[in-house]
Coordinates of C-alpha atoms in Angstrom, one line a residue:
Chain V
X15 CA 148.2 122.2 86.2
X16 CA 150.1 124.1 88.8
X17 CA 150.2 127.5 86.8
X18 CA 146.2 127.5 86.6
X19 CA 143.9 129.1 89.1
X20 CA 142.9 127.6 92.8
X21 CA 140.4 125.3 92.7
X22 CA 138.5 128.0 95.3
X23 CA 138.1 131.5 95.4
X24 CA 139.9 132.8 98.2
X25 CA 138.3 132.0 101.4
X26 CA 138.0 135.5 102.8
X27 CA 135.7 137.1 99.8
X28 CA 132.9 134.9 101.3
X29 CA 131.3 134.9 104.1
X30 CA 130.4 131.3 105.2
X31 CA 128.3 131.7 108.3
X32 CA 125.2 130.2 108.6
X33 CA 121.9 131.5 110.7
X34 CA 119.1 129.9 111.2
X35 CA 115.9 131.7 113.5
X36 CA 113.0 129.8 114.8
X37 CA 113.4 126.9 112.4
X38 CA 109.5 124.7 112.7
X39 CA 109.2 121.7 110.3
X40 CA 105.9 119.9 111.0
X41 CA 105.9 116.5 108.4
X42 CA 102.1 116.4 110.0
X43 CA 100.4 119.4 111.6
X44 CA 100.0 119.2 115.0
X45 CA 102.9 117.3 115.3
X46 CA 106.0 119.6 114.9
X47 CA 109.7 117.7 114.6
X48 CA 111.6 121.0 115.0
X49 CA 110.3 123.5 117.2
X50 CA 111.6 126.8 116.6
X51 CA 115.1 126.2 116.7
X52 CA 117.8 129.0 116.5
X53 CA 121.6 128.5 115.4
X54 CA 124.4 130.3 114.5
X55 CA 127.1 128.7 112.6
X56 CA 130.8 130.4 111.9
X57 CA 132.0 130.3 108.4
X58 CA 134.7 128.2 109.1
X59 CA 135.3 124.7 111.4
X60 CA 133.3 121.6 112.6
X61 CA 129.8 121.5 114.2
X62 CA 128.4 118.1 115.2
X63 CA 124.6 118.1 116.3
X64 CA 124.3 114.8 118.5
X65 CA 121.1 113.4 120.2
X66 CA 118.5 110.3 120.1
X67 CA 117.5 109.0 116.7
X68 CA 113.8 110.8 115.4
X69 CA 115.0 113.8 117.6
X70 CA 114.8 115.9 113.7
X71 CA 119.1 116.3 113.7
X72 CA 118.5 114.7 110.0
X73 CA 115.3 117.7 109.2
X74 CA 117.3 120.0 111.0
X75 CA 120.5 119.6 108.1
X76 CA 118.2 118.8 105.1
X77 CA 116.0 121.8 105.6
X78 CA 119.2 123.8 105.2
X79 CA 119.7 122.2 101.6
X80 CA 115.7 121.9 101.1
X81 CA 115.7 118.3 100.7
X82 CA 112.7 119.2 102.7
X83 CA 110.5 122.0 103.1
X84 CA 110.5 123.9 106.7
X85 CA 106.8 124.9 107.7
X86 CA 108.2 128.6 109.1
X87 CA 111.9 130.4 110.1
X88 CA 114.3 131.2 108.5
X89 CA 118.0 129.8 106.8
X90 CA 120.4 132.9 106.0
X91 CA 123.5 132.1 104.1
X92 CA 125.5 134.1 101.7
X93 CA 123.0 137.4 102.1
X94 CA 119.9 134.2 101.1
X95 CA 116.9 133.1 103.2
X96 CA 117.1 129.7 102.1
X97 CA 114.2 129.1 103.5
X98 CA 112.6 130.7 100.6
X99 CA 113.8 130.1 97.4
X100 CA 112.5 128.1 94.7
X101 CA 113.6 127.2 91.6
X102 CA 116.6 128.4 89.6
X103 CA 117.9 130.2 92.7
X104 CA 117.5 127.0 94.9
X105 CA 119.5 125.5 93.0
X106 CA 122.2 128.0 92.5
X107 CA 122.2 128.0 96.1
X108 CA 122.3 123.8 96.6
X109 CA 125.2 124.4 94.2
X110 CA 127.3 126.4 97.3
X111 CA 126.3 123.3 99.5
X112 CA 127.8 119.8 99.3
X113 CA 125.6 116.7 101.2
X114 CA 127.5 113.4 102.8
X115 CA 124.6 111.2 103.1
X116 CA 124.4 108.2 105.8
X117 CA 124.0 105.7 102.9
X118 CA 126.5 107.3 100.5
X119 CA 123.5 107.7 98.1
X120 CA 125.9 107.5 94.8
X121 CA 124.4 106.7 91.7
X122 CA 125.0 103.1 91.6
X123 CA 125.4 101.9 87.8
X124 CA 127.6 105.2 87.0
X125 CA 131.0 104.9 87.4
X126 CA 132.9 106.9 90.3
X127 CA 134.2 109.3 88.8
X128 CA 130.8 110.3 87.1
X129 CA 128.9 110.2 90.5
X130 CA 132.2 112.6 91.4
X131 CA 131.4 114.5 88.5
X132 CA 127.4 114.9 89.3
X133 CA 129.0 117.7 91.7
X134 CA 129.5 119.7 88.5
X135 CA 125.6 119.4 87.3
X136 CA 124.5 122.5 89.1
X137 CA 127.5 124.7 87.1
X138 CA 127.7 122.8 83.2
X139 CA 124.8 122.9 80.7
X140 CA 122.6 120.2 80.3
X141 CA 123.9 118.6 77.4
X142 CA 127.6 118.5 78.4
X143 CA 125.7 115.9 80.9
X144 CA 124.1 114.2 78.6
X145 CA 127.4 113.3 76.3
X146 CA 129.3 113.0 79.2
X147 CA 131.4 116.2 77.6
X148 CA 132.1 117.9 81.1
X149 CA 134.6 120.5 81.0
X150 CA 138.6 119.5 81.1
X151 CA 139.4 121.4 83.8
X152 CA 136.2 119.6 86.0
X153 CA 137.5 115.8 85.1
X154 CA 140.7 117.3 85.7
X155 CA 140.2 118.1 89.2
X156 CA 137.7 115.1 89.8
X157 CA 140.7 113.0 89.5
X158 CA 142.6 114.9 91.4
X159 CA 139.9 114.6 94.5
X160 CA 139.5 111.3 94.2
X161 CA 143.3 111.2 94.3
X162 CA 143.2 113.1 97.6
X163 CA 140.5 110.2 99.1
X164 CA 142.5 107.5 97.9
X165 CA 140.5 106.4 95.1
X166 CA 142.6 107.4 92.0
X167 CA 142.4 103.8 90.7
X168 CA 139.2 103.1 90.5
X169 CA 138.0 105.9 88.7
X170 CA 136.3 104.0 86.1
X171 CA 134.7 101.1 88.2
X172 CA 131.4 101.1 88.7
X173 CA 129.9 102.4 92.1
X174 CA 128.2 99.6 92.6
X175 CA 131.7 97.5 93.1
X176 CA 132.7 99.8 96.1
X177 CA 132.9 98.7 99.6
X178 CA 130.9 101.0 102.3
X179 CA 134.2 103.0 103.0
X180 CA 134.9 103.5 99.5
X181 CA 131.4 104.9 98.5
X182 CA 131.8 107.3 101.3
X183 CA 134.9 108.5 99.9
X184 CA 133.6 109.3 96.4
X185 CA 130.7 110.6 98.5
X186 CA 132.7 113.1 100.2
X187 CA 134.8 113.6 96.4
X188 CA 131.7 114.3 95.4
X189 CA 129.9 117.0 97.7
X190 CA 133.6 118.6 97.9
X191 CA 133.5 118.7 93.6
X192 CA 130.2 121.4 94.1
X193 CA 133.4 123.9 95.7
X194 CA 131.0 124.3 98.5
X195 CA 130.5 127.0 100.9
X196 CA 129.3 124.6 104.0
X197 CA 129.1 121.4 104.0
X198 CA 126.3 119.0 105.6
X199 CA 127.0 115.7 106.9
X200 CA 123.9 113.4 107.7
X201 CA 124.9 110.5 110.0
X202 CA 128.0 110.0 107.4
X203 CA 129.4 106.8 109.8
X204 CA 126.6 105.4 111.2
X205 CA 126.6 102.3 108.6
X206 CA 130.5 101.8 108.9
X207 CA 132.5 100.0 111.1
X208 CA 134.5 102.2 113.7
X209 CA 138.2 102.5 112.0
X210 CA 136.5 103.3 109.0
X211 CA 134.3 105.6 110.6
X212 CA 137.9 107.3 112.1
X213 CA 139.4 107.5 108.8
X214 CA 135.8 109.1 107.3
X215 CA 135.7 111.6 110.0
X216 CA 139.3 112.4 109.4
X217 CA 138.6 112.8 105.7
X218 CA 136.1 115.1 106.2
X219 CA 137.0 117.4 108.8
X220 CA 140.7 117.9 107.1
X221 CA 139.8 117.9 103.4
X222 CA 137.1 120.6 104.7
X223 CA 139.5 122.3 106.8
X224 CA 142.2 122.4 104.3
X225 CA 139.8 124.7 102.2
X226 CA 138.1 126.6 105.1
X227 CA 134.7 125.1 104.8
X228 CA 132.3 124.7 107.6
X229 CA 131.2 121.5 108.3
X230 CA 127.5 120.8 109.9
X231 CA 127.6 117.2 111.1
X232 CA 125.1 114.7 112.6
X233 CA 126.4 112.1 114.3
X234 CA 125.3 109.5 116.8
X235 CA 128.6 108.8 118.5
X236 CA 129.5 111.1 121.1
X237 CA 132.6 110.1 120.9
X238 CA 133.6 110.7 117.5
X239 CA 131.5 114.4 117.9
X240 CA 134.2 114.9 120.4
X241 CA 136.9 113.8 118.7
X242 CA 136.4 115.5 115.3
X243 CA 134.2 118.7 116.5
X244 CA 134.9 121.8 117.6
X245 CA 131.3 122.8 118.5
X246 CA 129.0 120.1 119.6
X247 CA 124.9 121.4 119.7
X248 CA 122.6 118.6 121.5
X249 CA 119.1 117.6 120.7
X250 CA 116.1 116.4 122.2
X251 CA 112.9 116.4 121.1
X252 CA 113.1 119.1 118.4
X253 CA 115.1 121.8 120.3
X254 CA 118.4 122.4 121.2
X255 CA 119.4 121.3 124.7
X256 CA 123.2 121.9 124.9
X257 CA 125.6 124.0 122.6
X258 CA 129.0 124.5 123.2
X259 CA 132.8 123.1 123.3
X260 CA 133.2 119.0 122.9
X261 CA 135.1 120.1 126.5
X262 CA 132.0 121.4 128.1
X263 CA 129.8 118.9 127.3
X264 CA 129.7 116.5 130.5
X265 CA 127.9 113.7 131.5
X266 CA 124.9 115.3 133.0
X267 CA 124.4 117.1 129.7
X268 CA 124.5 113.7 128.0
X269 CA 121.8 112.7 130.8
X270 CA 119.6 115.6 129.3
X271 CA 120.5 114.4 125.7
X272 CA 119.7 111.1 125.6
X273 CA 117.8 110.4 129.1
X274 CA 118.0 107.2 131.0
X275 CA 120.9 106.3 132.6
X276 CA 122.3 102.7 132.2
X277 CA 123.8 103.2 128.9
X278 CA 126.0 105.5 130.5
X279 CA 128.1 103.2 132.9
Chain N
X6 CA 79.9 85.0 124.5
X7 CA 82.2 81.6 124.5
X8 CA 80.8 79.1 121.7
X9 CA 80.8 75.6 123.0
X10 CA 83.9 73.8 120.9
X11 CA 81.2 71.6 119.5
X12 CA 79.6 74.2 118.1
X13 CA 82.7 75.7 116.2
X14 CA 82.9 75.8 112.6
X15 CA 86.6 75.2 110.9
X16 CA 84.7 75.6 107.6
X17 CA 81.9 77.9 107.6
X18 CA 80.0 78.1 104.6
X19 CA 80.7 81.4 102.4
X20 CA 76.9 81.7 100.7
X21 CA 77.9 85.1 99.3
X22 CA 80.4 82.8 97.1
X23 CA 78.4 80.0 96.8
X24 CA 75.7 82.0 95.1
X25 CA 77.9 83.9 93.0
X26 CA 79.2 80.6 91.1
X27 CA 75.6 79.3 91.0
X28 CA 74.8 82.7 89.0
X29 CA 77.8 82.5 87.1
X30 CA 76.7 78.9 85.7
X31 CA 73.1 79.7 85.0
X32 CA 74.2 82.5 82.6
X33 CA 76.7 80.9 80.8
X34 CA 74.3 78.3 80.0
X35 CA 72.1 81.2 79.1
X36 CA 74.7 82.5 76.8
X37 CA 75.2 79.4 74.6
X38 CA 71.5 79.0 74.3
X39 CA 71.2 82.8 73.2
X40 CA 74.6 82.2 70.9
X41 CA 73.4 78.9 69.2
X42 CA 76.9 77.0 70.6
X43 CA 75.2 73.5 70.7
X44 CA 77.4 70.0 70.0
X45 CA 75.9 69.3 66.5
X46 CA 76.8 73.0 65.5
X47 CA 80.5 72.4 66.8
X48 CA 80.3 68.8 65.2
X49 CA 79.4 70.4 61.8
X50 CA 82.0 72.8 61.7
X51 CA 84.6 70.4 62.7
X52 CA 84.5 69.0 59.4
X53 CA 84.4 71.6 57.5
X54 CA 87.8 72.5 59.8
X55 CA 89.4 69.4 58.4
X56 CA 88.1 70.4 54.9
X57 CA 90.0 73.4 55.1
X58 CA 93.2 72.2 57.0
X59 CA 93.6 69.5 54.1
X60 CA 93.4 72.4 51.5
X61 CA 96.1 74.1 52.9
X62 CA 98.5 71.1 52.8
X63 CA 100.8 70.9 51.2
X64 CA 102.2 74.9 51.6
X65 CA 102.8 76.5 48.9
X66 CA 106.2 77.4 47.3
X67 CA 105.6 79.0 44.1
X68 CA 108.2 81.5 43.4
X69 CA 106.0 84.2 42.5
X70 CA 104.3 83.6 46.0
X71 CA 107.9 83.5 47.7
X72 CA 108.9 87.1 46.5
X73 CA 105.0 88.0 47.4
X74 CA 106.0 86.2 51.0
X75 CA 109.3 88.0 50.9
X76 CA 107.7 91.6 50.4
X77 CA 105.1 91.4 52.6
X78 CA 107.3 90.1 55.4
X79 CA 110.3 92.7 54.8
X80 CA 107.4 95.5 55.3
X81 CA 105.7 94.0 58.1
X82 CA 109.4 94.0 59.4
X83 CA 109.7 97.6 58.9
X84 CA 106.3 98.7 60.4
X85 CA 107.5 96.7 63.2
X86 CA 111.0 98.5 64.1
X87 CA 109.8 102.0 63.0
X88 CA 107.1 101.9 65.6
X89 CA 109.6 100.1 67.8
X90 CA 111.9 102.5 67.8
X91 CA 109.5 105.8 67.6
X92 CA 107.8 104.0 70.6
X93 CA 110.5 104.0 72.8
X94 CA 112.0 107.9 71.6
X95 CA 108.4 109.4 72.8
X96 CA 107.2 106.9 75.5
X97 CA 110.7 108.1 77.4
X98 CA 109.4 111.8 78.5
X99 CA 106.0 110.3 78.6
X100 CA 107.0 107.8 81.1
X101 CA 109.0 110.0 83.0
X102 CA 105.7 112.6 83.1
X103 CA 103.8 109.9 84.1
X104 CA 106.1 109.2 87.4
X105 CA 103.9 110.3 90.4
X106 CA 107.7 110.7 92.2
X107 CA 109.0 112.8 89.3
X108 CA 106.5 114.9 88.1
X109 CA 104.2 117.5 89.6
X110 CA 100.4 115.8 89.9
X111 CA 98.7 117.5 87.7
X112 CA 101.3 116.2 85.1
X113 CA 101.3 112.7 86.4
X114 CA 97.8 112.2 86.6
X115 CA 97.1 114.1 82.5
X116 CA 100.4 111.7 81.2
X117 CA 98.2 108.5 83.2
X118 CA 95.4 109.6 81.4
X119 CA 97.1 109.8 77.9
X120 CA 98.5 106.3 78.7
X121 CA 95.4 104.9 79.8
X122 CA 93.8 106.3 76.5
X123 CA 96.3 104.3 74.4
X124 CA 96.3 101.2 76.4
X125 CA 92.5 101.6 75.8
X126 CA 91.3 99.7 72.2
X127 CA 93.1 96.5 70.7
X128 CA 95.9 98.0 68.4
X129 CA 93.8 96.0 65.4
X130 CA 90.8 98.9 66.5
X131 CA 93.7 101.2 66.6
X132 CA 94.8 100.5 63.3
X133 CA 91.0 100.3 61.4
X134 CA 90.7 104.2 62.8
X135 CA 94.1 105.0 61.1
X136 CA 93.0 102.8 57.8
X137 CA 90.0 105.2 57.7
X138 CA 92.3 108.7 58.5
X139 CA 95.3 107.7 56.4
X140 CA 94.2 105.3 53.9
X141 CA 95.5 101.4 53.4
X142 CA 99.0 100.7 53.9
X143 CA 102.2 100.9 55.8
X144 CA 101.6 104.4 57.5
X145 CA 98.4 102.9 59.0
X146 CA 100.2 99.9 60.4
X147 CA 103.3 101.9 61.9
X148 CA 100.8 104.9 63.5
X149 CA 98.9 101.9 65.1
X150 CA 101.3 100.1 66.5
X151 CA 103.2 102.9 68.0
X152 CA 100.2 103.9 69.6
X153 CA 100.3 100.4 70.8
X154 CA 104.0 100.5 71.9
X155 CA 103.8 104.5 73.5
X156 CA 100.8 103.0 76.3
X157 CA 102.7 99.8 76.6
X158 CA 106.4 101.4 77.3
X159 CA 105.1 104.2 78.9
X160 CA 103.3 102.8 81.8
X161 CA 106.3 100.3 82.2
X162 CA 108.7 103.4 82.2
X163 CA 106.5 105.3 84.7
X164 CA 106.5 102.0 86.6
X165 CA 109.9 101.8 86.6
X166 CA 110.8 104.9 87.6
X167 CA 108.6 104.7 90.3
X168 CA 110.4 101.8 91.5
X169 CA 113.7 103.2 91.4
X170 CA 116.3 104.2 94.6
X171 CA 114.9 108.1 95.4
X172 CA 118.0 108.8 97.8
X173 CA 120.4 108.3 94.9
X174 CA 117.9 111.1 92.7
X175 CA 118.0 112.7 96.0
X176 CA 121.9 113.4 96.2
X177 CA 121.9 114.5 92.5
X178 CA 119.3 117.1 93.7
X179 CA 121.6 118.7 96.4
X180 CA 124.7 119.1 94.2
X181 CA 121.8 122.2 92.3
X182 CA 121.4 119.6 88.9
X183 CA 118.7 121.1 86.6
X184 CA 115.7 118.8 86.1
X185 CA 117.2 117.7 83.0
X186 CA 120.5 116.8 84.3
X187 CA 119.0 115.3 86.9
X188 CA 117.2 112.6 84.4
X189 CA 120.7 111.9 82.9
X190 CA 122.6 110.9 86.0
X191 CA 120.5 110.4 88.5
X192 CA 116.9 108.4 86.8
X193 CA 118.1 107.4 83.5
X194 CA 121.1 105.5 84.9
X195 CA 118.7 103.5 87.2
X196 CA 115.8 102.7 84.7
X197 CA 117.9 102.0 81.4
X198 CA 118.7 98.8 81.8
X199 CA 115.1 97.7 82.3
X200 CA 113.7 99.8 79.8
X201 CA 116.2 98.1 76.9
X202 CA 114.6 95.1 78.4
X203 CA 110.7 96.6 78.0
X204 CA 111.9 97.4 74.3
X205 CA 113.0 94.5 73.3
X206 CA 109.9 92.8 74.4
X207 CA 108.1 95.8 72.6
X208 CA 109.9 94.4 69.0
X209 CA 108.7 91.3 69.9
X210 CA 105.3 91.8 70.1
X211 CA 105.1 94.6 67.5
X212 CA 106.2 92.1 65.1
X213 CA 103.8 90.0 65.9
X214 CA 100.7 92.5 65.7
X215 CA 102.5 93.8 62.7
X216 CA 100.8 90.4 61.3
X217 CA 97.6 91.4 62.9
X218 CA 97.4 95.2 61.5
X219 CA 97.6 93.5 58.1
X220 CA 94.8 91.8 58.2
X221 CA 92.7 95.0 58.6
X222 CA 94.2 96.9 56.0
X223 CA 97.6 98.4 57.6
X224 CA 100.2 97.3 55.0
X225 CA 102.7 93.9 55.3
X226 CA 102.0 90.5 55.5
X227 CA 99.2 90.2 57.2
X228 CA 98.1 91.9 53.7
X229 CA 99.8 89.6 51.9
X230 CA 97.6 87.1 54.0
X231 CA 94.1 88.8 53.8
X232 CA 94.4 88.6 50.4
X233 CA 95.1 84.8 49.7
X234 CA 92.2 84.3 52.1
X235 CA 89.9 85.9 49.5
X236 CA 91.5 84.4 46.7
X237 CA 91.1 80.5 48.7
X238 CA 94.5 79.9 48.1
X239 CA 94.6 78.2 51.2
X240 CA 97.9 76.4 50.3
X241 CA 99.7 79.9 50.8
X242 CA 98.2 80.9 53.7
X243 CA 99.9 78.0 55.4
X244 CA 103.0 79.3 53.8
X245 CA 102.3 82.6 55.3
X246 CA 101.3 81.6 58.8
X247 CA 104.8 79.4 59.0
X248 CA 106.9 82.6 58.2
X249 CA 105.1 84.2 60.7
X250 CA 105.7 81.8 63.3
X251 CA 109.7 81.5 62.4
X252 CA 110.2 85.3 62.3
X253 CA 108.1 85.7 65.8
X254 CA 110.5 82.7 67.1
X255 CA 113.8 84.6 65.7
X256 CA 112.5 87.7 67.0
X257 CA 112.0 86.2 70.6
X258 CA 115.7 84.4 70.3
X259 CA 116.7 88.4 69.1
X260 CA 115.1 90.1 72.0
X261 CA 116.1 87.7 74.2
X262 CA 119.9 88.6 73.8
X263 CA 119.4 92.3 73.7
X264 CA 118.0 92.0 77.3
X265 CA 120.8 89.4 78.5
X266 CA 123.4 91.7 76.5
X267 CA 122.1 94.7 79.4
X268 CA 121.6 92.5 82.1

């Protein structure tokens, strides 16, 4: 396999950057979650979005995707306003974006290579789905990824045998199986203990880095954000508070975060 | 306002109930008086029962009635897995369409409505109307029973996919999966297992009314029975009746297995 073509096109032909202007997503009018937020990502490193739980850090990433629907703004990405598509060229444009999902959200009674290989659905016909015929040069390089996440053994077993660490893995195998322009991360360690949530983090931010992917993440350990990010934007309430380096961000922009003050001692 | 405690009631009297049983009594004592079900009626016909039941023993086990036994049962077996099987093929996209989480309302609510409509008459009505459209015979029995199976599948499918994990169809959704595809990996994975399970109990029951149809004119041995009724060859019809039971039994142990075989 080493004569045949790079599993990417080359990273400069693209370009990867990500705006989003005066995002609003109301779930009930009157009662907006995001309110007009603004955000420019590069085409390339990690972003972590950090503040209190309900803030809308988990709209905020799946409105990029359109697992829901902003009420106004705009999403432009690869010359699109994501934002507006529908249909055939939403999903060519999901296609370009691979999810990591808090609760690893694999199919549970396929095995783990399939759910690596539901990465592929947006690109092979319908019926190469159906008799499992995906092309050789996709199961190919399915194994290969779950190779590079350490699961090359257990191709075959069924997600449902996994243990929260390994789901996340095929999880990541999977999103990274799309050959994604950006990736989005939705609280990927909040339901693993914190080693696990090191090594996640790790596998992420490398296996992304590796192929020059940008990497939105929402997390709710600050430390981790500073550990693993190279931009860190803060929430509260539906707007951005803070953007900048993990170095920059001090305690008394933690104070306007998360408020209070106790669970900083 | 305070009550005084002897006042309270633990068990206060719901006349709204009360009243409502007293009705129901009074008209069902209406009923039998309107119907003619009196004692001396039932005592009447109680003999005439044991007339009848001592006509029919011992079964009978003619060999011309055995291969007559044999044929009707082997098409009553037929009707049964044709509309078994036909059943589950088209109550599959129905069930799916029906799926308020899957499908766009207007769909959900015309596939309900469908499903509602065949869930509506008794597949024996079901199977006079196609006697009348098709004539007597097999094809009556098999288009009435899959009518029966289609609003019996369906709604469970529907049901079932309703029921199933959204953020696994979710994730499928972000990697840009067609609808189709997104059946195949992320729905029909979830739901399979208990729709074997809903089809098996389908085969079951379809051989049963595949008895039923019969008698109405839709082919197998409920046929076979209908007419030893009108001949008053009573000893047969026992014979019949005790097939019936043994296939419905092996067909219970059958199912059984198929839905232990996918968990």
């Amino acid at each position: 396999m080493q004569a045949s073509a790079p599993p990417n096109p080359a990273p400069s032909t693209v370009d990867r950057s990500l705006v989003i202007r005066s995002l609003c997503k109301e779930y009930r009018a009157g009662a907006p979650v995001l309110k007009g937020v603004s955000l420019a990502v590069a085409g390339r490193g990690v972003t972590a979005i950090i503040g209190p739980s309900g803030t809308g850090k988990s709209t905020l990433v799946r409105c990029i995707n359109r697992l829901v629907d902003p009420t106004a703004g705009e999403i432009l990405f690869r010359g699109q306003d994501l934002a507006r598509l529908t249909g055939r060229n939403l999903r060519a444009a999901r296609r370009r974006i691979g999810m990591i999902f808090q609760e690893y959200n694999l199919v549970e009674r396929l095995s783990v290579i399939e759910n690596v290989l539901c990465g592929r659905l947006g690109y092979v016909a319908v019926w190469r789905a159906w008799l499992r015929k995906f092309p050789e040069e996709d199961i190919e390089r399915a194994f290969r990824l779950l190779d590079a996440v350490g699961l090359g053994e257990l191709a075959t077993q069924r997600a449902d045998r996994l243990s929260g660490g390994q789901r996340q893995r095929v999880g990541i195998a999977r999103a990274l199986m799309q050959e994604p322009d950006l990736v989005l991360a939705d609280e990927p360690t909040s339901s693993l203990d914190p080693k696990t949530s090191v090594e996640i983090m790790e596998l992420i931010t490398g296996r992304a880095g590796e192929r020059d992917i940008p990497v939105i993440v929402n997390m709710h350990n600050v430390e981790l954000a500073r550990r693993f990010a190279d931009r860190i934007v803060g929430m509260r309430k539906g707007e951005i508070v803070f953007d900048g380096s993990p170095q920059a961000l001090t305690q008394a922009h933690l104070l306007q975060i998360y408020g209070g003050e106790g669970w900083l001692e | 306002m305070i009550a005084s405690p002897a006042r309270r009631a633990a068990f206060p009297p719901n006349w709204r109930v009360r009243i409502g049983l007293i009705a129901l009594a009074l008209y069902v004592v209406y009923a039998c008086g309107v119907l003619d079900v009196t004692w001396a009626r039932f005592v009447t016909g109680f003999s005439q029962g044991a007339r009848f039941i001592g006509r029919m023993i011992p079964p009978s086990l003619a060999p011309d009635k055995l291969e007559l036994l044999y044929d009707g049962m082997s098409e009553s077996l037929q009707i049964a897995i044709i509309a078994t099987v036909a059943g589950v093929l088209a109550s599959l996209p129905l069930g799916l369409a029906a799926a308020r989480n899957l499908s766009p309302l207007p769909v959900a609510w015309t596939a309900r409505t469908a499903i509602a409509l065949f869930r509506t008459f008794h597949p024996v009505l079901v199977a006079i109307l196609f006697v009348k459209a098709v004539g007597f015979g097999a094809l009556a029995g098999v288009l009435a029973l899959i009518v029966a199976s289609l609003g019996f599948l369906s709604k469970l499918v529907a049901e079932a996919v309703e029921d199933m994990s959204m953020s696994q169809v979710e994730a499928v959704r972000a990697t840009g999966a067609p609808f189709l595809s997104l059946v195949i990996m992320g729905v029909l994975p979830q739901v399979m297992s208990r729709c074997i399970g809903f089809s098996a109990y389908q085969l079951d029951s379809n051989l049963r009314n595949s008895a039923l149809v019969g008698l109405v004119g839709g082919g197998g041995i409920g046929a076979t029975m209908f007419t030893a009724f009108q001949r008053f060859e009573y000893d047969f019809v026992l014979t019949i009746a005790l097939a019936v039971v043994a296939v419905v039994m092996a067909g219970e142990i059958v199912s059984g297995w198929m839905r232990r075989l996918f968990q």
